[in-house]
Coordinates of C-alpha atoms in Angstrom, one line a residue:
X1 CA 0.1 0.0 0.2
X2 CA 1.1 3.6 -0.8
X3 CA 1.8 5.9 1.7
X4 CA -0.7 8.3 2.9
X5 CA -0.1 12.5 1.9
X6 CA 1.7 14.0 4.2
X7 CA -0.4 17.1 3.8
X8 CA -3.4 15.2 4.7
X9 CA -1.2 14.0 7.5
X10 CA -0.3 17.0 9.5
X11 CA -3.7 18.4 8.6
X12 CA -5.6 15.9 10.1
X13 CA -3.4 15.9 13.1
X14 CA -4.0 19.9 13.5
X15 CA -7.6 19.0 13.4
X16 CA -7.5 16.5 15.7
X17 CA -5.3 19.0 18.0
X18 CA -7.2 22.3 17.5
X19 CA -10.0 23.9 19.2
X20 CA -13.3 23.2 17.7
X21 CA -14.0 26.9 16.5
X22 CA -10.5 26.6 14.6
X23 CA -11.8 23.8 13.0
X24 CA -13.7 25.2 9.8
X25 CA -10.5 27.4 9.0
X26 CA -7.9 24.6 8.8
X27 CA -10.7 22.4 6.6
X28 CA -10.3 25.2 4.2
X29 CA -6.5 24.1 3.6
X30 CA -8.0 21.0 1.6
X31 CA -8.7 23.3 -1.6
X32 CA -4.9 23.7 -2.0
X33 CA -4.3 20.4 -1.8
X34 CA -6.8 18.6 -3.9
X35 CA -5.9 22.0 -6.6
X36 CA -2.6 20.4 -6.6
X37 CA -3.4 17.0 -8.4
X38 CA -5.3 17.3 -12.0
X39 CA -8.8 16.4 -12.1
X40 CA -10.0 12.1 -12.3
X41 CA -5.9 11.7 -12.1
X42 CA -4.7 8.9 -9.9
X43 CA -3.0 11.1 -8.0
X44 CA -6.0 12.9 -7.2
X45 CA -7.8 9.7 -6.3
X46 CA -5.1 8.6 -3.9
X47 CA -5.3 12.3 -2.0
X48 CA -9.6 11.6 -2.3
X49 CA -9.0 8.6 -0.1
X50 CA -6.2 9.8 2.3
X51 CA -8.7 12.5 3.0
X52 CA -11.9 10.3 3.4
X53 CA -9.5 7.2 5.4
X54 CA -8.6 10.4 8.1
X55 CA -12.3 11.0 8.1
X56 CA -11.4 14.6 7.4
X57 CA -15.0 14.8 5.1
X58 CA -16.6 13.4 7.9
X59 CA -15.2 16.7 9.8
X60 CA -16.9 19.0 6.9
X61 CA -20.0 17.3 6.6
X62 CA -20.2 17.9 10.1
X63 CA -18.9 21.4 10.2
X64 CA -22.4 22.6 7.9
X65 CA -24.6 21.6 10.5
X66 CA -22.8 24.5 12.6
X67 CA -24.3 27.9 13.0
X68 CA -21.6 30.0 11.1
X69 CA -22.8 33.4 12.3
X70 CA -20.9 33.0 15.8
X71 CA -17.8 31.4 13.7
X72 CA -14.8 32.9 12.5
X73 CA -14.7 33.0 8.5
X74 CA -18.7 33.2 8.7
X75 CA -20.9 31.9 6.1
X76 CA -18.4 32.3 3.5
X77 CA -16.8 29.7 5.0
X78 CA -19.6 27.2 5.4
X79 CA -20.1 27.8 1.6
X80 CA -16.6 27.1 0.3
X81 CA -16.4 23.9 3.0
X82 CA -19.9 22.8 0.8
X83 CA -17.5 23.1 -2.3
X84 CA -14.5 21.4 -0.8
X85 CA -17.3 18.1 0.4
X86 CA -18.9 17.6 -3.0
X87 CA -15.1 17.5 -4.5
X88 CA -14.2 15.2 -2.2
X89 CA -16.9 13.2 -2.7
X90 CA -16.9 12.9 -6.3
X91 CA -14.1 10.4 -7.6
X92 CA -13.6 8.8 -4.6
X93 CA -14.0 4.9 -4.8
X94 CA -14.4 3.4 -1.5
X95 CA -13.8 0.0 -1.5
X96 CA -13.6 -1.3 2.0
X97 CA -17.6 -0.3 3.6
X98 CA -18.7 0.9 0.4
X99 CA -22.1 0.5 1.7
X100 CA -21.9 2.4 4.8
X101 CA -20.7 5.3 1.9
X102 CA -22.8 5.4 -0.4
X103 CA -26.1 4.4 2.0
X104 CA -25.2 6.5 5.0
X105 CA -22.5 9.1 4.3
X106 CA -23.8 10.7 0.7
X107 CA -27.3 11.2 2.2
X108 CA -26.5 12.4 5.2
X109 CA -23.7 14.9 3.1
X110 CA -26.9 15.9 0.8
X111 CA -29.1 16.2 3.8
X112 CA -26.5 18.4 5.4
X113 CA -25.8 20.9 2.1
X114 CA -29.6 21.7 1.7
X115 CA -29.9 22.6 5.5
X116 CA -26.9 25.0 4.9
X117 CA -28.8 26.3 2.1
X118 CA -32.0 26.8 3.8
X119 CA -29.7 28.7 6.5
X120 CA -28.6 30.9 3.6
X121 CA -31.9 31.8 2.1
X122 CA -33.4 32.3 5.4
X123 CA -30.6 35.2 5.9
X124 CA -31.0 35.9 2.8
X125 CA -34.7 37.0 2.4
X126 CA -34.4 39.0 5.7
X127 CA -31.3 40.5 5.1
X128 CA -31.5 44.5 3.9
X129 CA -28.6 45.7 3.0
X130 CA -27.5 45.5 -0.8
X131 CA -24.0 44.4 -0.2
X132 CA -25.0 41.9 1.9
X133 CA -27.6 40.4 0.2
X134 CA -25.2 40.0 -2.6
X135 CA -22.8 38.4 -0.7
X136 CA -25.7 35.9 0.8
X137 CA -26.9 34.7 -2.7
X138 CA -23.4 34.5 -4.1
X139 CA -22.9 31.7 -1.1
X140 CA -26.7 30.2 -1.3
X141 CA -25.3 30.0 -5.3
X142 CA -21.9 28.4 -4.1
X143 CA -23.7 25.4 -2.0
X144 CA -25.9 24.6 -5.0
X145 CA -23.6 24.0 -7.3
X146 CA -22.0 21.9 -4.8
X147 CA -25.1 19.9 -4.6
X148 CA -25.8 19.6 -8.1
X149 CA -21.6 18.5 -8.7
X150 CA -22.3 16.1 -5.8
X151 CA -25.9 14.1 -7.3
X152 CA -23.8 14.9 -10.8
X153 CA -20.8 12.1 -9.8
X154 CA -23.5 9.9 -7.5
X155 CA -26.0 9.7 -9.3
X156 CA -28.6 7.7 -7.2
X157 CA -28.9 11.0 -5.0
X158 CA -30.8 12.1 -7.6
X159 CA -33.6 10.5 -5.6
X160 CA -32.9 11.5 -2.3
X161 CA -32.3 15.1 -2.8
X162 CA -36.0 15.1 -4.1
X163 CA -37.1 13.2 -1.1
X164 CA -35.5 15.1 1.3
X165 CA -37.8 17.8 3.0
X166 CA -35.3 20.7 2.8
X167 CA -35.3 20.9 -0.8
X168 CA -39.2 20.9 -1.0
X169 CA -39.1 24.0 1.9
X170 CA -36.1 25.6 -0.5
X171 CA -38.2 25.1 -3.7
X172 CA -41.5 26.4 -2.1
X173 CA -40.3 30.4 -1.6
X174 CA -42.0 33.5 -3.3
X175 CA -38.3 34.8 -3.7
X176 CA -37.4 35.1 -7.3
X177 CA -33.5 35.0 -7.5
X178 CA -33.9 31.7 -5.0
X179 CA -36.4 30.1 -6.3
X180 CA -34.7 30.4 -9.9
X181 CA -32.0 28.6 -8.2
X182 CA -33.7 25.7 -6.8
X183 CA -35.7 25.4 -10.0
X184 CA -32.0 25.2 -11.9
X185 CA -31.3 22.5 -8.9
X186 CA -34.0 20.3 -10.4
X187 CA -33.4 21.1 -14.2
X188 CA -29.8 19.2 -13.7
X189 CA -31.6 16.9 -11.4
X190 CA -34.2 15.8 -14.5
X191 CA -31.1 16.3 -17.0
X192 CA -28.9 13.6 -14.6
X193 CA -31.5 10.8 -14.1
X194 CA -34.6 11.8 -16.2
X195 CA -36.7 9.3 -14.8
X196 CA -36.2 10.2 -11.1
X197 CA -39.9 11.3 -11.3
X198 CA -41.1 7.8 -11.0
X199 CA -38.8 6.8 -8.4
X200 CA -39.8 9.2 -5.2
X201 CA -43.0 8.4 -4.1
X202 CA -46.2 9.7 -4.9
X203 CA -46.5 12.5 -2.6
X204 CA -43.2 13.9 -3.5
X205 CA -44.4 13.7 -6.9
X206 CA -47.3 15.3 -6.2
X207 CA -45.7 18.3 -3.8
X208 CA -42.9 19.2 -7.0
X209 CA -45.4 19.7 -9.5
X210 CA -48.2 21.9 -7.6
X211 CA -45.4 23.8 -6.2
X212 CA -44.7 24.2 -10.3
X213 CA -48.2 25.0 -11.2
X214 CA -48.6 27.4 -8.4
X215 CA -45.7 29.3 -9.2
X216 CA -47.3 29.4 -13.1
X217 CA -50.7 30.5 -11.4
X218 CA -49.7 32.6 -8.7
X219 CA -46.7 35.3 -10.6
X220 CA -46.9 37.1 -13.8
X221 CA -42.5 37.2 -13.3
X222 CA -41.0 36.5 -17.2
X223 CA -38.2 34.6 -15.4
X224 CA -40.0 32.3 -12.8
X225 CA -42.3 31.8 -15.9
X226 CA -39.6 30.4 -18.5
X227 CA -38.2 28.1 -15.6
X228 CA -41.3 26.5 -14.7
X229 CA -42.7 26.3 -18.6
X230 CA -38.7 24.3 -18.8
X231 CA -38.9 22.0 -16.2
X232 CA -42.9 21.1 -17.6
X233 CA -41.7 20.2 -20.6
X234 CA -38.4 18.2 -19.4
X235 CA -40.7 16.1 -17.1
X236 CA -43.0 15.8 -19.6
X237 CA -40.7 15.0 -22.7
X238 CA -38.5 12.5 -20.2
X239 CA -41.5 10.8 -18.5
X240 CA -44.5 10.4 -20.5
X241 CA -46.2 8.5 -17.8
X242 CA -46.5 11.9 -16.3
X243 CA -48.6 14.2 -19.3
X244 CA -51.6 12.4 -18.1
X245 CA -50.8 13.0 -14.6
X246 CA -50.4 16.7 -15.8
X247 CA -53.6 16.7 -17.6
X248 CA -56.0 14.9 -15.5
X249 CA -54.8 16.5 -12.1
X250 CA -54.5 20.0 -12.8
X251 CA -57.7 20.5 -15.2
X252 CA -57.0 24.1 -16.4
X253 CA -53.8 24.1 -17.1
X254 CA -53.1 24.3 -20.7
X255 CA -56.0 27.8 -20.9
X256 CA -53.5 28.9 -18.0
X257 CA -50.6 28.6 -20.2
X258 CA -52.1 29.6 -23.6
X259 CA -54.0 32.9 -21.9
X260 CA -51.2 33.9 -18.8
X261 CA -47.9 33.5 -20.7
X262 CA -48.2 33.7 -24.0
X263 CA -46.1 36.4 -25.7
X264 CA -43.7 36.7 -22.8
X265 CA -40.5 35.6 -24.7
X266 CA -40.2 31.9 -24.3
X267 CA -43.4 31.0 -26.8
X268 CA -41.4 27.8 -28.3
X269 CA -41.3 25.8 -25.0
X270 CA -44.7 27.1 -24.3
X271 CA -45.8 25.8 -27.3
X272 CA -44.0 22.3 -27.0
X273 CA -45.6 21.8 -24.3
X274 CA -49.0 23.4 -25.2
X275 CA -48.9 20.7 -28.1
X276 CA -48.0 17.9 -25.5
X277 CA -50.8 18.8 -23.1
X278 CA -53.5 18.6 -26.4
X279 CA -52.1 15.5 -27.6
X280 CA -52.5 14.0 -24.6
X281 CA -56.1 15.3 -24.3
X282 CA -56.8 14.0 -27.7
X283 CA -55.5 10.6 -27.5
X284 CA -57.7 10.5 -23.7
X285 CA -60.8 11.4 -25.3
X286 CA -61.0 8.6 -27.7
X287 CA -59.4 6.1 -25.0
X288 CA -62.4 7.4 -22.7
X289 CA -65.0 6.9 -25.2
X290 CA -64.0 3.2 -25.8
X291 CA -63.5 2.4 -21.9
X292 CA -67.0 4.1 -22.2
X293 CA -68.5 1.3 -24.6
X294 CA -66.6 -1.7 -23.3
X295 CA -68.5 -0.6 -19.4
X296 CA -71.9 0.0 -21.2
X297 CA -71.2 -3.7 -22.5
X298 CA -70.3 -5.2 -19.4
X299 CA -73.3 -3.5 -17.6
X300 CA -75.8 -4.9 -20.1
X301 CA -74.5 -8.1 -19.8
X302 CA -74.3 -7.5 -15.6
X303 CA -78.2 -6.3 -15.9
X304 CA -79.0 -9.5 -18.3
X305 CA -77.4 -12.1 -16.1
X306 CA -78.4 -10.5 -12.8
X307 CA -82.7 -10.5 -14.1
X308 CA -82.0 -13.7 -15.5
X309 CA -80.8 -15.3 -11.8
X310 CA -83.5 -13.0 -10.1
X311 CA -86.3 -14.7 -12.2
X312 CA -85.1 -18.2 -11.7
X313 CA -85.3 -17.7 -7.9
X314 CA -89.1 -15.9 -8.1
X315 CA -90.9 -19.4 -7.4
X316 CA -88.8 -19.5 -4.0
X317 CA -89.0 -16.0 -3.3
X318 CA -92.6 -16.1 -3.6
X319 CA -93.1 -19.0 -1.2
X320 CA -91.0 -17.3 1.2
X321 CA -93.0 -14.2 0.9
X322 CA -95.7 -16.1 1.7
X323 CA -94.6 -17.9 4.5
X324 CA -93.9 -14.9 6.2
X325 CA -96.7 -12.7 5.5
X326 CA -98.6 -15.6 7.0
X327 CA -96.5 -15.8 10.4
X328 CA -96.4 -12.1 10.5
X329 CA -100.8 -12.0 10.4
X330 CA -100.6 -15.4 13.0
X331 CA -98.4 -13.3 14.7
X332 CA -100.8 -9.7 14.9
X333 CA -103.7 -12.4 15.2
X334 CA -102.1 -13.9 18.6
X335 CA -101.5 -10.3 19.9
X336 CA -104.9 -9.0 19.5
X337 CA -106.6 -12.3 21.0
X338 CA -104.2 -11.8 24.1
X339 CA -105.3 -8.1 24.4
X340 CA -108.8 -8.7 23.8
X341 CA -108.1 -11.5 26.9
X342 CA -106.5 -9.0 29.3
X343 CA -109.1 -6.7 29.1
X344 CA -111.5 -9.1 29.6
X345 CA -110.3 -9.8 32.7
X346 CA -109.3 -6.8 33.7
X347 CA -112.9 -5.7 33.2
X348 CA -114.0 -9.1 35.4
X349 CA -111.5 -8.1 37.9
X350 CA -112.9 -4.3 38.3
X351 CA -116.0 -5.6 38.4
X352 CA -115.3 -8.2 41.6
X353 CA -113.7 -5.7 43.4
X354 CA -116.9 -3.6 43.1
X355 CA -119.3 -5.7 44.4
X356 CA -116.6 -6.6 47.7
X357 CA -117.1 -3.3 48.1
X358 CA -120.5 -3.0 47.8
X359 CA -120.6 -6.0 49.7
X360 CA -118.6 -4.9 52.6
X361 CA -120.6 -1.5 52.6
X362 CA -124.1 -3.2 53.4
X363 CA -122.2 -5.6 56.1
X364 CA -120.6 -2.6 58.1
X365 CA -124.0 -0.8 57.4
X366 CA -126.2 -3.4 59.0
X367 CA -123.6 -4.4 61.8
X368 CA -123.7 -0.6 63.0
X369 CA -127.9 -0.9 62.9
X370 CA -127.2 -3.5 65.0
X371 CA -124.3 -2.4 67.8
X372 CA -125.4 0.0 69.9
X373 CA -124.2 4.1 69.5
X374 CA -121.6 4.0 72.4
X375 CA -119.9 0.9 70.9
X376 CA -119.6 2.1 67.2
X377 CA -116.1 4.2 68.2
X378 CA -114.5 0.9 69.6
X379 CA -115.6 -1.4 66.9
X380 CA -114.8 0.8 64.0
X381 CA -110.9 1.2 66.0
X382 CA -111.0 -2.4 66.4
X383 CA -111.9 -2.9 62.1
X384 CA -109.1 -0.5 61.6
X385 CA -106.7 -2.7 63.4
X386 CA -107.6 -5.8 62.4
X387 CA -106.9 -4.3 58.6
X388 CA -103.9 -2.7 59.3
X389 CA -102.5 -6.2 60.7
X390 CA -104.1 -8.1 57.4
X391 CA -102.2 -5.2 55.7
X392 CA -98.9 -5.7 57.6
X393 CA -99.8 -9.4 57.7
X394 CA -99.5 -9.6 54.1
X395 CA -96.6 -7.3 53.4
X396 CA -94.6 -9.5 55.5
X397 CA -95.6 -12.4 53.6
X398 CA -94.7 -10.8 50.7
X399 CA -91.2 -9.2 51.9
X400 CA -90.5 -13.1 53.2
X401 CA -91.1 -14.8 49.8
X402 CA -89.2 -12.4 47.3
X403 CA -85.9 -12.7 49.8
X404 CA -86.9 -16.7 49.8
X405 CA -86.7 -16.5 46.0
X406 CA -83.7 -14.4 46.2
X407 CA -81.8 -16.4 48.8
X408 CA -82.9 -19.7 47.2
X409 CA -80.7 -18.1 43.8
X410 CA -78.1 -17.4 45.7
X411 CA -77.9 -20.5 47.9
X412 CA -78.4 -22.3 44.4
X413 CA -75.3 -20.7 42.9
X414 CA -73.1 -21.2 46.2
X415 CA -73.9 -25.1 46.6
X416 CA -73.5 -24.9 42.3
X417 CA -69.5 -23.0 43.5
X418 CA -69.1 -25.5 46.2
X419 CA -69.7 -28.5 43.7
X420 CA -67.4 -27.2 41.3
X421 CA -64.7 -26.1 43.1
X422 CA -64.8 -29.5 45.0
X423 CA -64.9 -31.5 41.6
X424 CA -61.6 -29.1 40.3
X425 CA -59.8 -29.9 43.3
X426 CA -60.4 -34.0 43.3
X427 CA -58.8 -33.3 39.5
X428 CA -56.3 -31.5 40.3
X429 CA -55.5 -33.8 43.0
X430 CA -55.8 -37.2 40.6
X431 CA -53.5 -35.3 37.9
X432 CA -51.3 -34.6 40.6
X433 CA -51.1 -38.4 41.6
X434 CA -50.6 -39.4 38.1
X435 CA -48.3 -37.0 36.8
X436 CA -44.7 -37.8 37.9
X437 CA -41.7 -35.7 39.0
X438 CA -40.7 -33.5 36.2
X439 CA -37.0 -33.2 35.7
X440 CA -36.3 -28.9 36.2
X441 CA -36.9 -26.9 33.4
X442 CA -35.2 -23.6 32.4
X443 CA -37.8 -20.5 32.9
X444 CA -39.3 -19.3 29.5
X445 CA -37.8 -16.0 28.3
X446 CA -39.6 -12.8 27.2
X447 CA -41.9 -13.2 24.2
X448 CA -41.2 -10.0 21.7
X449 CA -44.7 -8.6 22.9
X450 CA -43.2 -8.8 26.2
X451 CA -39.9 -7.4 25.7
X452 CA -41.7 -4.2 23.7
X453 CA -44.1 -3.9 26.7
X454 CA -41.1 -4.2 28.9
X455 CA -39.2 -1.7 26.6
X456 CA -41.8 0.9 26.7
X457 CA -42.0 0.9 30.4
X458 CA -38.5 1.9 30.5
X459 CA -38.6 4.3 28.0
X460 CA -41.8 5.9 30.1
X461 CA -39.9 5.6 33.4
X462 CA -37.0 7.9 31.3
X463 CA -39.2 10.4 29.9
X464 CA -40.4 10.7 33.8
X465 CA -37.1 11.0 35.6
X466 CA -34.7 12.1 32.6
X467 CA -30.9 11.7 34.6
X468 CA -29.2 15.1 35.0
X469 CA -27.2 16.7 32.3
X470 CA -23.7 17.2 33.5
X471 CA -21.6 20.5 31.4
X472 CA -18.2 19.2 29.5
X473 CA -16.3 21.7 32.5
X474 CA -17.9 19.7 35.1
X475 CA -17.4 16.1 33.3
X476 CA -13.6 17.1 33.1
X477 CA -13.8 18.1 36.8
X478 CA -15.0 15.2 38.0
X479 CA -12.9 13.0 35.7
X480 CA -9.8 14.7 37.1
X481 CA -11.1 14.2 41.2
X482 CA -11.7 10.3 40.0
X483 CA -8.3 9.8 38.2
X484 CA -6.7 11.5 41.6
X485 CA -8.6 9.4 44.2
X486 CA -7.8 6.5 41.9
X487 CA -4.5 7.4 41.7
X488 CA -4.3 7.5 45.8
X489 CA -6.1 4.6 46.5
X490 CA -3.9 2.6 44.4
X491 CA -0.9 4.1 46.4
X492 CA -2.3 3.4 49.6
X493 CA -3.2 -0.7 48.6
X494 CA 0.3 -1.1 47.5
X495 CA 2.0 0.5 50.7
X496 CA -0.9 -1.4 52.7
X497 CA 0.3 -4.2 50.4
X498 CA 3.8 -3.6 51.3
X499 CA 3.0 -3.1 55.1
X500 CA 1.6 -6.6 54.9
X501 CA 3.9 -8.4 53.5
X502 CA 6.3 -7.0 56.3
X503 CA 4.3 -7.9 58.9
X504 CA 3.4 -11.7 57.5
X505 CA 7.3 -11.8 57.7
X506 CA 8.3 -10.5 60.7
X507 CA 5.4 -12.5 62.0
X508 CA 7.1 -15.7 60.4
X509 CA 10.4 -14.6 61.8
X510 CA 8.8 -14.9 65.0
X511 CA 7.7 -18.3 64.8
X512 CA 10.8 -18.9 63.7
X513 CA 12.0 -18.4 66.8
X514 CA 10.1 -19.3 69.2
X515 CA 10.2 -22.9 67.9
X516 CA 13.5 -22.6 67.9
X517 CA 13.5 -21.7 71.8
X518 CA 11.4 -24.5 72.0
X519 CA 13.4 -27.3 70.6
X520 CA 16.7 -25.5 71.7
X521 CA 18.5 -28.2 73.8
X522 CA 20.5 -27.9 77.1
X523 CA 23.5 -26.0 78.3
X524 CA 26.2 -28.8 79.0
X525 CA 24.3 -30.3 75.2
X526 CA 25.0 -27.3 73.4
X527 CA 27.6 -27.1 70.0
X528 CA 29.1 -24.7 67.9
X529 CA 26.1 -25.2 65.5
X530 CA 23.8 -24.7 68.1
X531 CA 25.0 -21.1 68.8
X532 CA 25.2 -19.9 65.2
X533 CA 21.1 -21.2 65.0
X534 CA 20.9 -18.0 68.1
X535 CA 23.2 -16.0 66.6
X536 CA 20.3 -12.6 66.2
X537 CA 19.8 -11.4 62.6
X538 CA 19.9 -7.5 63.4
X539 CA 23.0 -5.7 63.5
X540 CA 22.4 -3.5 66.7
X541 CA 20.6 -6.3 69.2
X542 CA 23.7 -8.5 68.1
X543 CA 26.1 -5.4 69.0
X544 CA 24.3 -5.1 72.1
X545 CA 24.0 -8.3 73.5
X546 CA 28.2 -8.5 72.3
X547 CA 28.9 -5.6 74.3
X548 CA 26.5 -6.8 77.6
X549 CA 28.6 -10.3 77.2
X550 CA 32.0 -8.6 77.2
X551 CA 30.7 -6.4 80.2
X552 CA 29.6 -9.0 82.4
X553 CA 32.9 -11.0 81.8
X554 CA 35.0 -8.1 83.0
X555 CA 32.5 -7.4 85.7
X556 CA 33.2 -11.4 86.9
X557 CA 37.0 -10.7 86.8
X558 CA 37.2 -7.4 89.2
X559 CA 38.7 -7.8 92.4
X560 CA 36.0 -7.1 95.4
X561 CA 36.9 -3.6 96.2
X562 CA 36.0 -2.5 92.3
X563 CA 32.6 -4.0 93.2
X564 CA 31.6 -1.7 96.0
X565 CA 31.6 1.3 93.8
X566 CA 29.3 2.5 91.2
X567 CA 32.5 1.8 88.3
X568 CA 30.1 -0.7 87.1
X569 CA 27.7 1.4 85.8
X570 CA 29.7 3.3 83.3
X571 CA 30.3 0.4 80.9
X572 CA 33.9 0.6 78.9
X573 CA 33.6 1.3 75.1
X574 CA 34.2 -2.0 73.3
X575 CA 37.0 -0.6 70.2
X576 CA 35.7 -1.0 66.2
X577 CA 38.0 -3.8 65.4
X578 CA 37.1 -6.1 67.8
X579 CA 33.1 -5.0 67.6
X580 CA 33.6 -5.2 63.6
X581 CA 35.5 -8.9 64.4
X582 CA 33.0 -10.4 66.3
X583 CA 30.0 -8.7 63.5
X584 CA 31.4 -10.6 60.8
X585 CA 30.5 -14.1 62.8
X586 CA 26.3 -12.6 62.3
X587 CA 23.4 -13.3 61.0
X588 CA 22.3 -9.8 58.8
X589 CA 19.0 -10.2 56.9
X590 CA 18.9 -14.4 56.9
X591 CA 22.4 -15.0 55.2
X592 CA 26.1 -14.8 57.4

């Protein structure tokens, strides 16, 4: 493999190490690198491949999304970067991850370029000063040229441009200059890929055609009319199938073109478009007549078939009609009979009630004649009491019967539930006894529906409890604190590990010394090897022991009169030569 271009390597290193606001100006150096090689040469392809491999094209694409009004270089830098991005992509042949380049990177580049065009168009419309308007118009033209250059090098991007929402928003504008530029972009799209309108969805196609026809109907500017007429003529020439759509969807288009735009300076294109529309209309009329005749023949055949079918079913239909009529008449007679019986019964009950009331009143009058006048009130009270008791007795009986019926239904349901439960329990018990113990099985995993429901709950919880956002400075500070604490912990753990090892070593030495002391022989049986075993490993301890031993030997050889004073307290200093000679036989750190 050939080595990468050193200029590309140096620029990639600068971009990586630079601040975000300085990156756009650094990326402008790509233009000089691209101009150093002739267009279409192998050197140019190699440079573009190196630029793509070192992610400089990705940087250019992402920078287009930024707000350049607050960056160095402003919108002029953005327009130049759009041109550089289109030049880097055209002629580039990616072999590794080609699908990602053609399916993801190039559509994203088109989307960012169109987004930049929308921003420039909006600022051009809002700007008042003529100089600033001219600058924004020039930058907008540069961006549209970059878009045309990009889909000219990659034909499959033509459909992507048409289906992009930003393109439709750029086309739907009342500004004359930017509208003419966008219609020129659409003109280039149709020239690059003449069948692109048949590849996009119906909604996008209708939106583009609606906007072109609207521009013809809503303005008298000959520049807009000329551009829109040329586009419709190009659509009609390249896509014969769309001529039918134009004549069917826009009924008054021919009259609009002939009355409003005749004599505006583009009669040649206008005449060709009108000829195509009138030719399609004439062909359409003949086709309509043939279709009308065919429809009449089909309808006549269908009506004859239906009539014959209805005549065959007529006897059966008459029988069914008679049967239904007799059933309905019988039902009405039964209803009238029942109604008369109910009225007769009601009248009979009324007569019986009246007769009973008359007999009751006659009996009361006869009793009043028999009973003494002083006993009338008492008799009336007794009768009222008996009447009240009778009414209460009937009411209590009615209520008791009603409650009994209700409780009987509830009791029946309760008994039925008990029977069902008992049978179910017996069945389950028998099944449990018959079934052998099965080995343990893994729990079933979640289904797709359960997984989607669980994911929806998680998303809802995240929406209700969003995580606290942290700025970049706070994140860096928190990262530094975490690094310092981690370093302190590692250092402390290393020191603790060393201290633990030292303690274990000392403990092992103490255990060894204790074991030696416990197994030491008596003084009478001691040999020189035993003395070597009990020599101390520490130089200060051995030196102090040797000094104390020599002092005790001197003390034992002194006369009695020297032992009476305090001279024994002041020990004589041992010479260094003797000390060094004695230390040669001691253990130091476990070695002789």
